[in-house]
Each structure stands twice: as C-alpha cells, then as structure tokens.
mmCIF file of C-alpha atoms and ligand atoms in Angstrom:
data_model
loop_
_atom_site.group_PDB
_atom_site.id
_atom_site.type_symbol
_atom_site.label_atom_id
_atom_site.label_comp_id
_atom_site.label_asym_id
_atom_site.label_seq_id
_atom_site.Cartn_x
_atom_site.Cartn_y
_atom_site.Cartn_z
ATOM 1 C CA MET A 1 91.293 116.675 81.759
ATOM 2 C CA ALA A 2 94.815 115.188 80.598
ATOM 3 C CA SER A 3 94.009 114.126 77.246
ATOM 4 C CA ALA A 4 96.911 115.520 75.959
ATOM 5 C CA THR A 5 99.105 113.667 78.119
ATOM 6 C CA ALA A 6 98.845 110.591 76.167
ATOM 7 C CA LYS A 7 102.317 109.218 76.059
ATOM 8 C CA LEU A 8 102.860 109.832 79.404
ATOM 9 C CA PRO A 9 102.696 106.738 81.741
ATOM 10 C CA ARG A 10 99.549 105.165 83.197
ATOM 11 C CA VAL A 11 98.940 105.808 86.838
ATOM 12 C CA MET A 12 96.345 104.193 89.006
ATOM 13 C CA SER A 13 95.135 104.621 92.185
ATOM 14 C CA GLY A 14 92.615 104.655 94.777
ATOM 15 C CA MET A 15 91.334 105.249 98.262
ATOM 16 C CA ARG A 16 88.100 103.942 99.666
ATOM 17 C CA PRO A 17 85.686 106.751 101.258
ATOM 18 C CA THR A 18 85.561 105.560 104.930
ATOM 19 C CA GLY A 19 86.231 108.759 106.648
ATOM 20 C CA ASN A 20 88.425 111.813 106.560
ATOM 21 C CA LEU A 21 91.903 111.290 105.907
ATOM 22 C CA HIS A 22 94.784 111.618 107.952
ATOM 23 C CA LEU A 23 98.469 113.314 108.039
ATOM 24 C CA GLY A 24 99.813 109.372 107.458
ATOM 25 C CA HIS A 25 97.291 109.497 104.399
ATOM 26 C CA TYR A 26 98.967 113.190 103.501
ATOM 27 C CA VAL A 27 102.461 112.227 103.209
ATOM 28 C CA GLY A 28 102.629 108.689 102.410
ATOM 29 C CA VAL A 29 100.361 109.268 99.689
ATOM 30 C CA LEU A 30 98.179 112.223 99.061
ATOM 31 C CA THR A 31 101.607 113.934 98.354
ATOM 32 C CA GLN A 32 103.061 111.000 95.703
ATOM 33 C CA TRP A 33 99.725 111.458 93.731
ATOM 34 C CA VAL A 34 100.313 115.154 93.267
ATOM 35 C CA LYS A 35 103.747 114.232 91.567
ATOM 36 C CA TYR A 36 102.081 111.975 89.419
ATOM 37 C CA CYS A 37 99.626 114.964 88.163
ATOM 38 C CA ASP A 38 102.548 116.288 86.278
ATOM 39 C CA THR A 39 104.237 113.293 85.362
ATOM 40 C CA ALA A 40 101.753 110.777 84.469
ATOM 41 C CA ASP A 41 98.413 110.817 83.388
ATOM 42 C CA ALA A 42 96.883 109.541 86.294
ATOM 43 C CA PHE A 43 93.132 107.935 87.067
ATOM 44 C CA PHE A 44 92.615 108.400 90.992
ATOM 45 C CA GLU A 45 89.687 106.533 92.275
ATOM 46 C CA ILE A 46 86.615 107.104 95.229
ATOM 47 C CA ALA A 47 86.578 103.019 96.031
ATOM 48 C CA ASP A 48 82.992 102.893 96.731
ATOM 49 C CA LEU A 49 82.469 99.369 95.647
ATOM 50 C CA HIS A 50 85.653 98.017 97.617
ATOM 51 C CA ALA A 51 83.803 100.490 100.851
ATOM 52 C CA LEU A 52 81.191 98.258 100.322
ATOM 53 C CA THR A 53 82.604 94.865 100.728
ATOM 54 C CA THR A 54 82.761 95.486 104.268
ATOM 55 C CA GLY A 55 80.769 98.321 105.057
ATOM 56 C CA PHE A 56 77.668 96.658 103.253
ATOM 57 C CA ASP A 57 75.474 97.430 106.329
ATOM 58 C CA ASP A 58 76.024 101.411 106.772
ATOM 59 C CA PRO A 59 76.091 102.489 102.722
ATOM 60 C CA GLN A 60 74.647 106.109 103.835
ATOM 61 C CA ALA A 61 78.326 106.546 105.385
ATOM 62 C CA ILE A 62 80.182 105.713 101.936
ATOM 63 C CA ARG A 63 77.977 107.965 100.401
ATOM 64 C CA ASP A 64 78.988 110.667 103.227
ATOM 65 C CA ALA A 65 82.566 110.042 102.716
ATOM 66 C CA ARG A 66 82.856 110.426 99.383
ATOM 67 C CA ASN A 67 82.621 114.241 98.842
ATOM 68 C CA SER A 68 84.833 114.764 101.763
ATOM 69 C CA MET A 69 87.297 112.539 100.933
ATOM 70 C CA VAL A 70 87.389 114.064 97.517
ATOM 71 C CA ALA A 71 87.667 117.830 99.269
ATOM 72 C CA ASP A 72 90.528 115.725 101.272
ATOM 73 C CA TRP A 73 92.361 115.462 98.108
ATOM 74 C CA LEU A 74 91.985 118.801 96.332
ATOM 75 C CA ALA A 75 92.934 120.718 99.666
ATOM 76 C CA ALA A 76 96.618 118.587 99.493
ATOM 77 C CA GLY A 77 96.848 119.980 95.817
ATOM 78 C CA VAL A 78 95.723 116.636 93.523
ATOM 79 C CA ASP A 79 94.835 118.635 90.501
ATOM 80 C CA PRO A 80 91.806 116.952 88.531
ATOM 81 C CA LYS A 81 92.619 119.260 85.543
ATOM 82 C CA LYS A 82 95.756 117.154 85.238
ATOM 83 C CA SER A 83 94.389 113.873 86.102
ATOM 84 C CA THR A 84 91.008 112.060 86.501
ATOM 85 C CA PHE A 85 89.130 111.745 89.850
ATOM 86 C CA TYR A 86 86.248 109.191 89.002
ATOM 87 C CA LEU A 87 83.906 107.205 91.029
ATOM 88 C CA GLN A 88 84.486 103.154 90.656
ATOM 89 C CA SER A 89 80.272 102.677 90.899
ATOM 90 C CA GLY A 90 80.452 104.926 88.180
ATOM 91 C CA VAL A 91 81.810 103.005 85.216
ATOM 92 C CA PRO A 92 80.141 99.875 85.270
ATOM 93 C CA GLN A 93 82.909 98.325 83.269
ATOM 94 C CA ILE A 94 84.840 97.641 85.858
ATOM 95 C CA SER A 95 82.417 95.474 86.803
ATOM 96 C CA GLU A 96 81.940 93.872 84.011
ATOM 97 C CA LEU A 97 85.686 93.218 83.582
ATOM 98 C CA GLU A 98 85.371 91.852 87.127
ATOM 99 C CA THR A 99 82.565 89.088 85.789
ATOM 100 C CA LEU A 100 84.952 88.399 82.662
ATOM 101 C CA LEU A 101 88.234 87.840 84.787
ATOM 102 C CA GLY A 102 86.160 85.933 87.340
ATOM 103 C CA MET A 103 86.164 83.377 85.052
ATOM 104 C CA ILE A 104 89.750 82.582 85.338
ATOM 105 C CA THR A 105 90.558 83.290 88.358
ATOM 106 C CA PRO A 106 91.179 80.373 90.931
ATOM 107 C CA ILE A 107 89.299 80.894 94.208
ATOM 108 C CA SER A 108 92.782 79.352 95.784
ATOM 109 C CA TRP A 109 94.710 82.399 94.397
ATOM 110 C CA LEU A 110 91.402 84.711 96.078
ATOM 111 C CA GLU A 111 92.064 82.956 99.026
ATOM 112 C CA ARG A 112 95.801 82.997 100.307
ATOM 113 C CA VAL A 113 95.549 86.637 99.665
ATOM 114 C CA PRO A 114 97.002 87.558 103.703
ATOM 115 C CA THR A 115 94.259 90.043 103.527
ATOM 116 C CA PHE A 116 91.658 87.894 103.240
ATOM 117 C CA LYS A 117 91.775 85.781 106.182
ATOM 118 C CA GLY A 118 93.090 88.924 107.839
ATOM 119 C CA GLN A 119 90.456 90.843 107.987
ATOM 120 C CA ILE A 120 87.576 87.790 108.939
ATOM 121 C CA GLU A 121 90.188 87.743 111.848
ATOM 122 C CA GLU A 122 89.736 91.616 112.677
ATOM 123 C CA LEU A 123 86.193 92.321 111.854
ATOM 124 C CA GLY A 124 84.805 88.705 111.954
ATOM 125 C CA SER A 125 83.238 86.062 109.738
ATOM 126 C CA GLU A 126 80.813 88.156 108.567
ATOM 127 C CA VAL A 127 82.547 90.134 105.977
ATOM 128 C CA ALA A 128 83.180 86.986 104.513
ATOM 129 C CA THR A 129 81.192 87.578 101.075
ATOM 130 C CA TYR A 130 81.140 87.032 98.096
ATOM 131 C CA GLY A 131 82.130 90.063 97.159
ATOM 132 C CA PHE A 132 84.698 90.529 99.904
ATOM 133 C CA LEU A 133 86.621 87.093 98.258
ATOM 134 C CA GLY A 134 86.842 89.105 95.215
ATOM 135 C CA TYR A 135 88.460 92.114 96.569
ATOM 136 C CA PRO A 136 91.768 91.978 94.680
ATOM 137 C CA LEU A 137 90.280 90.902 91.625
ATOM 138 C CA LEU A 138 88.147 94.122 91.293
ATOM 139 C CA GLN A 139 90.985 95.952 92.324
ATOM 140 C CA LEU A 140 92.964 94.299 89.451
ATOM 141 C CA CYS A 141 89.837 95.387 87.284
ATOM 142 C CA ASP A 142 90.315 98.905 88.711
ATOM 143 C CA ILE A 143 93.899 98.775 87.660
ATOM 144 C CA ALA A 144 93.742 96.835 84.527
ATOM 145 C CA VAL A 145 90.686 98.710 82.771
ATOM 146 C CA PHE A 146 92.848 101.723 82.179
ATOM 147 C CA ARG A 147 95.439 100.012 81.201
ATOM 148 C CA GLY A 148 97.276 101.193 84.501
ATOM 149 C CA GLU A 149 101.053 100.386 84.487
ATOM 150 C CA LEU A 150 101.807 102.142 87.719
ATOM 151 C CA VAL A 151 100.286 101.825 91.187
ATOM 152 C CA PRO A 152 101.262 103.840 94.251
ATOM 153 C CA VAL A 153 99.803 101.944 96.710
ATOM 154 C CA GLY A 154 101.624 101.015 100.319
ATOM 155 C CA LYS A 155 102.940 97.939 101.598
ATOM 156 C CA ASP A 156 99.585 96.711 102.873
ATOM 157 C CA GLN A 157 98.659 96.648 99.009
ATOM 158 C CA VAL A 158 101.712 94.548 97.671
ATOM 159 C CA ALA A 159 100.042 91.067 97.786
ATOM 160 C CA HIS A 160 97.309 92.558 95.895
ATOM 161 C CA LEU A 161 99.621 93.855 93.102
ATOM 162 C CA GLU A 162 101.302 90.613 92.565
ATOM 163 C CA PHE A 163 97.983 88.676 92.055
ATOM 164 C CA ALA A 164 96.835 91.695 89.398
ATOM 165 C CA ARG A 165 100.023 90.494 87.800
ATOM 166 C CA GLU A 166 98.860 86.577 87.962
ATOM 167 C CA VAL A 167 96.193 87.267 86.881
ATOM 168 C CA VAL A 168 96.727 89.713 84.304
ATOM 169 C CA ARG A 169 99.719 87.201 82.929
ATOM 170 C CA ARG A 170 97.221 84.115 83.066
ATOM 171 C CA PHE A 171 94.973 86.186 80.734
ATOM 172 C CA ASN A 172 97.479 87.598 78.031
ATOM 173 C CA TYR A 173 98.780 83.687 78.156
ATOM 174 C CA LEU A 174 94.894 82.426 77.538
ATOM 175 C CA TYR A 175 93.902 84.825 75.334
ATOM 176 C CA GLY A 176 96.469 87.187 73.986
ATOM 177 C CA GLY A 177 97.728 84.869 71.426
ATOM 178 C CA GLY A 178 101.282 86.601 71.489
ATOM 179 C CA GLU A 179 99.612 90.094 71.639
ATOM 180 C CA PRO A 180 99.316 91.452 75.317
ATOM 181 C CA VAL A 181 95.271 92.293 75.954
ATOM 182 C CA LEU A 182 96.158 93.835 79.508
ATOM 183 C CA VAL A 183 99.008 95.355 80.986
ATOM 184 C CA GLU A 184 100.985 94.044 84.088
ATOM 185 C CA PRO A 185 100.500 97.178 86.641
ATOM 186 C CA LYS A 186 103.781 97.469 89.333
ATOM 187 C CA ALA A 187 103.181 98.730 92.770
ATOM 188 C CA MET A 188 104.806 101.548 93.303
ATOM 189 C CA LEU A 189 105.958 102.339 97.053
ATOM 190 C CA SER A 190 106.508 105.331 98.701
ATOM 191 C CA ASN A 191 109.971 105.655 100.515
ATOM 192 C CA PHE A 192 108.072 107.410 103.722
ATOM 193 C CA PRO A 193 108.531 105.403 106.635
ATOM 194 C CA ASP A 194 104.751 105.044 108.716
ATOM 195 C CA VAL A 195 103.920 108.031 110.440
ATOM 196 C CA PRO A 196 103.108 106.850 114.172
ATOM 197 C CA GLY A 197 99.892 108.348 115.754
ATOM 198 C CA THR A 198 99.211 109.794 119.590
ATOM 199 C CA ASP A 199 100.146 106.263 120.638
ATOM 200 C CA GLY A 200 103.059 105.682 118.776
ATOM 201 C CA ARG A 201 101.544 102.624 116.412
ATOM 202 C CA LYS A 202 100.924 103.434 112.479
ATOM 203 C CA MET A 203 98.879 105.975 112.207
ATOM 204 C CA SER A 204 95.597 104.326 111.016
ATOM 205 C CA LYS A 205 91.691 105.690 110.896
ATOM 206 C CA SER A 206 91.052 102.168 113.092
ATOM 207 C CA TYR A 207 93.146 102.641 116.189
ATOM 208 C CA ASN A 208 91.758 105.900 116.313
ATOM 209 C CA ASN A 209 94.957 107.703 116.817
ATOM 210 C CA ALA A 210 95.020 109.755 113.969
ATOM 211 C CA ILE A 211 95.265 113.623 113.216
ATOM 212 C CA LEU A 212 93.078 114.881 110.501
ATOM 213 C CA LEU A 213 93.124 116.925 108.034
ATOM 214 C CA SER A 214 89.908 118.131 108.691
ATOM 215 C CA ASP A 215 90.846 118.740 112.556
ATOM 216 C CA ASP A 216 90.794 121.959 113.713
ATOM 217 C CA ASP A 217 93.260 123.247 115.870
ATOM 218 C CA ALA A 218 92.600 123.355 118.810
ATOM 219 C CA THR A 219 91.522 119.691 118.188
ATOM 220 C CA THR A 220 94.953 119.017 116.886
ATOM 221 C CA THR A 221 96.933 120.800 119.888
ATOM 222 C CA GLU A 222 94.595 118.507 122.374
ATOM 223 C CA LYS A 223 95.624 115.184 120.267
ATOM 224 C CA VAL A 224 98.872 115.802 120.548
ATOM 225 C CA ARG A 225 98.862 116.633 124.240
ATOM 226 C CA GLY A 226 97.334 113.484 125.015
ATOM 227 C CA MET A 227 100.487 111.546 123.403
ATOM 228 C CA PHE A 228 102.411 108.772 123.954
ATOM 229 C CA THR A 229 106.327 109.625 124.993
ATOM 230 C CA ASP A 230 109.038 108.007 126.737
ATOM 231 C CA PRO A 231 107.427 106.358 130.153
ATOM 232 C CA GLN A 232 110.896 106.608 131.630
ATOM 233 C CA LYS A 233 110.860 110.392 131.739
ATOM 234 C CA ILE A 234 108.765 110.922 134.338
ATOM 235 C CA ARG A 235 109.686 114.433 135.361
ATOM 236 C CA ARG A 236 110.644 117.324 133.150
ATOM 237 C CA ASN A 237 114.565 117.256 133.864
ATOM 238 C CA ASP A 238 114.606 113.744 133.157
ATOM 239 C CA PRO A 239 116.734 112.301 129.597
ATOM 240 C CA GLY A 240 114.329 111.386 127.405
ATOM 241 C CA ARG A 241 114.752 108.409 124.360
ATOM 242 C CA PRO A 242 113.598 110.281 121.263
ATOM 243 C CA GLU A 243 114.187 106.877 119.172
ATOM 244 C CA ILE A 244 111.036 105.314 120.721
ATOM 245 C CA CYS A 245 109.068 108.954 121.696
ATOM 246 C CA PRO A 246 106.072 109.116 118.962
ATOM 247 C CA VAL A 247 106.452 113.134 119.433
ATOM 248 C CA PHE A 248 109.794 112.968 117.838
ATOM 249 C CA SER A 249 108.615 110.893 115.219
ATOM 250 C CA LEU A 250 106.350 113.496 114.207
ATOM 251 C CA TRP A 251 108.492 116.210 114.168
ATOM 252 C CA LYS A 252 110.347 114.602 111.689
ATOM 253 C CA PHE A 253 107.362 114.580 108.889
ATOM 254 C CA VAL A 254 106.253 118.035 110.532
ATOM 255 C CA LYS A 255 109.387 120.049 110.562
ATOM 256 C CA PRO A 256 112.439 118.320 109.894
ATOM 257 C CA GLN A 257 115.189 120.921 110.588
ATOM 258 C CA HIS A 258 114.050 121.528 114.125
ATOM 259 C CA THR A 259 114.942 117.216 115.021
ATOM 260 C CA ALA A 260 118.131 118.715 115.647
ATOM 261 C CA ILE A 261 117.145 120.722 118.588
ATOM 262 C CA VAL A 262 114.276 118.477 119.732
ATOM 263 C CA GLU A 263 116.848 115.748 120.200
ATOM 264 C CA ARG A 264 119.206 117.227 122.014
ATOM 265 C CA ASP A 265 117.022 119.062 124.390
ATOM 266 C CA CYS A 266 114.843 116.277 124.574
ATOM 267 C CA ARG A 267 118.486 113.499 125.567
ATOM 268 C CA SER A 268 119.714 116.213 128.170
ATOM 269 C CA GLY A 269 116.660 117.094 129.841
ATOM 270 C CA ALA A 270 116.498 120.679 129.074
ATOM 271 C CA LEU A 271 113.409 120.100 127.569
ATOM 272 C CA GLY A 272 109.815 118.483 128.923
ATOM 273 C CA CYS A 273 107.278 116.459 127.200
ATOM 274 C CA VAL A 274 104.701 119.438 128.201
ATOM 275 C CA GLN A 275 106.543 122.246 126.414
ATOM 276 C CA ASP A 276 107.833 119.641 123.427
ATOM 277 C CA LYS A 277 104.460 118.672 122.541
ATOM 278 C CA GLY A 278 103.091 121.775 122.605
ATOM 279 C CA ASP A 279 105.829 123.282 120.069
ATOM 280 C CA LEU A 280 105.312 120.412 117.516
ATOM 281 C CA ALA A 281 100.994 120.870 118.007
ATOM 282 C CA GLU A 282 102.093 124.837 116.873
ATOM 283 C CA ALA A 283 104.499 123.547 114.045
ATOM 284 C CA LEU A 284 101.572 120.821 112.999
ATOM 285 C CA ASN A 285 99.464 123.385 112.996
ATOM 286 C CA GLU A 286 101.346 125.647 110.649
ATOM 287 C CA PHE A 287 102.472 122.815 108.165
ATOM 288 C CA LEU A 288 98.214 121.656 107.601
ATOM 289 C CA ARG A 289 97.417 125.592 108.159
ATOM 290 C CA PRO A 290 97.425 126.458 104.256
ATOM 291 C CA LEU A 291 95.680 122.818 103.023
ATOM 292 C CA ARG A 292 93.223 123.540 105.903
ATOM 293 C CA GLU A 293 92.268 126.447 104.685
ATOM 294 C CA ARG A 294 91.849 125.432 100.833
ATOM 295 C CA ARG A 295 90.103 122.396 102.740
ATOM 296 C CA VAL A 296 87.530 124.750 103.887
ATOM 297 C CA LEU A 297 86.638 125.653 101.108
ATOM 298 C CA TYR A 298 86.285 122.758 98.798
ATOM 299 C CA ALA A 299 84.183 121.045 101.836
ATOM 300 C CA ALA A 300 81.509 124.365 101.250
ATOM 301 C CA ASP A 301 81.297 124.105 97.563
ATOM 302 C CA GLU A 302 80.063 120.265 96.830
ATOM 303 C CA ALA A 303 78.670 121.509 93.790
ATOM 304 C CA TYR A 304 81.985 121.855 92.109
ATOM 305 C CA VAL A 305 83.135 118.586 93.954
ATOM 306 C CA GLU A 306 80.393 117.025 92.464
ATOM 307 C CA ARG A 307 81.463 118.408 88.932
ATOM 308 C CA ILE A 308 84.505 117.501 89.199
ATOM 309 C CA ILE A 309 83.497 113.623 90.143
ATOM 310 C CA ALA A 310 80.892 113.809 86.889
ATOM 311 C CA GLU A 311 83.648 115.081 84.587
ATOM 312 C CA GLY A 312 86.288 112.776 85.704
ATOM 313 C CA THR A 313 83.964 109.615 85.889
ATOM 314 C CA ALA A 314 82.726 110.493 82.051
ATOM 315 C CA ARG A 315 86.008 110.235 80.781
ATOM 316 C CA ALA A 316 87.094 107.501 82.738
ATOM 317 C CA ARG A 317 83.854 105.457 81.044
ATOM 318 C CA GLU A 318 85.311 106.098 77.552
ATOM 319 C CA ILE A 319 88.590 104.109 78.393
ATOM 320 C CA ALA A 320 87.307 101.986 80.260
ATOM 321 C CA ALA A 321 84.513 100.832 77.109
ATOM 322 C CA LYS A 322 87.504 100.310 75.213
ATOM 323 C CA THR A 323 89.549 97.768 77.031
ATOM 324 C CA VAL A 324 86.557 95.757 78.098
ATOM 325 C CA ALA A 325 85.616 95.728 74.332
ATOM 326 C CA ASP A 326 88.890 94.127 73.801
ATOM 327 C CA VAL A 327 88.750 92.009 76.324
ATOM 328 C CA LYS A 328 85.695 90.895 74.979
ATOM 329 C CA ARG A 329 86.871 90.326 71.873
ATOM 330 C CA ALA A 330 89.755 88.036 73.019
ATOM 331 C CA MET A 331 87.437 85.682 75.040
ATOM 332 C CA LYS A 332 84.872 85.387 71.632
ATOM 333 C CA LEU A 333 82.204 87.652 73.094
ATOM 334 C CA THR A 334 81.200 89.141 70.140
HETATM 335 N N1 LIG B 401 92.373 98.866 98.349
HETATM 336 C C1 LIG B 401 93.344 99.992 98.459
HETATM 337 C C2 LIG B 401 93.435 100.584 99.807
HETATM 338 O O1 LIG B 401 92.701 99.995 100.646
HETATM 339 C C3 LIG B 401 92.201 100.738 97.510
HETATM 340 C C4 LIG B 401 91.980 100.333 96.393
HETATM 341 C C5 LIG B 401 90.861 100.694 95.591
HETATM 342 C C6 LIG B 401 92.984 100.864 94.665
HETATM 343 N N2 LIG B 401 90.959 100.554 94.552
HETATM 344 C C7 LIG B 401 92.344 100.632 93.840
HETATM 345 C C8 LIG B 401 94.375 101.358 94.930
HETATM 346 C C9 LIG B 401 93.680 100.347 92.796
HETATM 347 C C10 LIG B 401 95.018 101.022 94.289
HETATM 348 C C11 LIG B 401 94.689 100.638 92.868
HETATM 349 O O2 LIG B 401 94.136 100.808 100.146
#
C-alpha cells in the first residue's frame, strides 16, 4: 500500500463493474492510472453501488464482473502495491457521507446533471430511482471521502465533477467556518481522442463494437474482419479515404509508426481493405499479447485478486473514517 506517499497528490477514480474492459478503456484510462501509481497516492474504486443504480435487477452480474475487472486493471499494469484498489460497498463511510451531504444537496442540482435525463431516455423510466438520482452525489462522496484532488475521467464525467465542486463549496461555506473541511476535486481529462469501435462509433460495450482486453486472438481477428471501412472503396484497387475509416483510426493507437504507409497505400489503391484488416488484426493482437498473457494469470488466481481488494478496502476504510468524523464534527453530530 502507498503509505509512504502521503505528500503526493490524492488521485481518485473508479469504474463500474459491468463487463470486461476494452481497448478504449486501456488506451484512454488505464494507461493514465498506471502513471498515477508512480506520481500520486491513488485510489481506484470498484463502483459496485453505482453499478446497482441501473443494474439492480441483476446483482449477480455485478458480482461476477468484479474480479474480472480487477484482472483487467492488473493486466494493464495498474500496480496495487503503489495504489489502493477498493470495493465501494466495502467502505460504508461513503454511504454515510452520502446521507450527510444529501441534506444540503438541492434536488434541482441533481436533476439538471445531463446524465440523469439522458440515461432515462436511453434506458427507460425504470432507472429513475432515488439511488439513480443520487448517482453524482454518491460519486462526489467516493472522491470527497479520500479528499481526492485529481480525478482522471472521460469527458462524459465532467458534469459530475462540476456538480461535485458545487456541493463541496456549499458544504465548506455552510460548515467550514473559514477552514475548508472537504476538498474541491478537479477532473483530469486524458488528451487521448476517443477510440473508435468496429462500427466507427466510439468504442463502447453498449454499442457492441468493442475489442475486449479479454478477447483471444481469433475473436479479435474476426471482429476486425467485420469492421466498417470507406464505403466508396469497393474494389481492392479503388483509392480509399483513411480519414473516414475506423480501421485507419485504430492503426494510430496500435502502431502509430505504421500509419504513414497505410495512409499512402490506401489512398493510392495499392492496399485493399481485406489486407489492411488482416494486418491490423495481427498488429492489434501483438500489441495486446503481453497484457493478455498477464490477464490469464490474474483471472485464474481469484484468491490473489480478492486479497488485493480486501487489503485496499481496509486501508480505504481507515482514511474514509477520518473524513467522515471531520464532517460529522462540522455538522455538530458529535
Ligand atoms: N461514474 C464513473 C463512470 O461511469 C465511475 C465512477 C464512480 C467514478 N465513482 C467515481 C469515476 C469516482 C471517478 C471518480 O465512469
């Protein structure tokens, strides 16, 4: 555990255990997390309560996804000796803080967070529960309970961080007596562009267009073979437009030094799409091979994964208890 790193900035981030991670998570998020293991005192959360806000009808799926998600983290190189992996539901202080901060959180602030209306439109009004309305508040508590300063997240989470800052400011104003009790967190956006999925839209589990870290070589190759390309490039020798081709975009992530050649040969018509996809599948499998080899080992060792989670969760609870004690003191609940 990272106990000798007290002076490093506190970084906090998390993911919902809703399925195996994909290439987009790896290049966009996990590589950032790996860096924070060396430069920060980082907390990485398995957000199982957040997963329940929309997945309450299938809790077993969330339980099943827990260890395999952590196997993905470990395989990507996120180091549990230099950071803290923990289970959200194993830190009851997060839920306690949610109750306390709920007292000062206007419902209108929660209702205007864009993911609230957006998710209801997408998933239906069954998801409009009390817990789901509180999603950004729970996320704020994840961060605030560790006094997280920096939060590496994707663009879609910026509104949640804005909300978090407003509630923290309100808390400090109401109860801080001039001394801030809670820390205003800052979103750290990765400057990586979105990774396209096999259909050209952003890679996402819900679009069913993702190359999973846990896929094997044959599955990856098959997915790449089915990828969209420039619809005007019908015959092998037709000149193509790499700028609109998701296969070309993936090359940039997988083997950037090769993109100039692909671009030239696609435009000239020397390179056909079938060949290009075959080459990309091979490069992609090569790129992911070391990660996948590690992943197999972690996925087979549930006892190790569970020990990592248990140790991290114990450390997380200790730190969280201190923050909640400070909050209760500020709210005269002593
Ligand atoms: N809401 C985040 C997502 O869907 C996951 C998450 C939960 C999170 N708690 C967090 C991210 C705290 C950053 C900090 O991606």
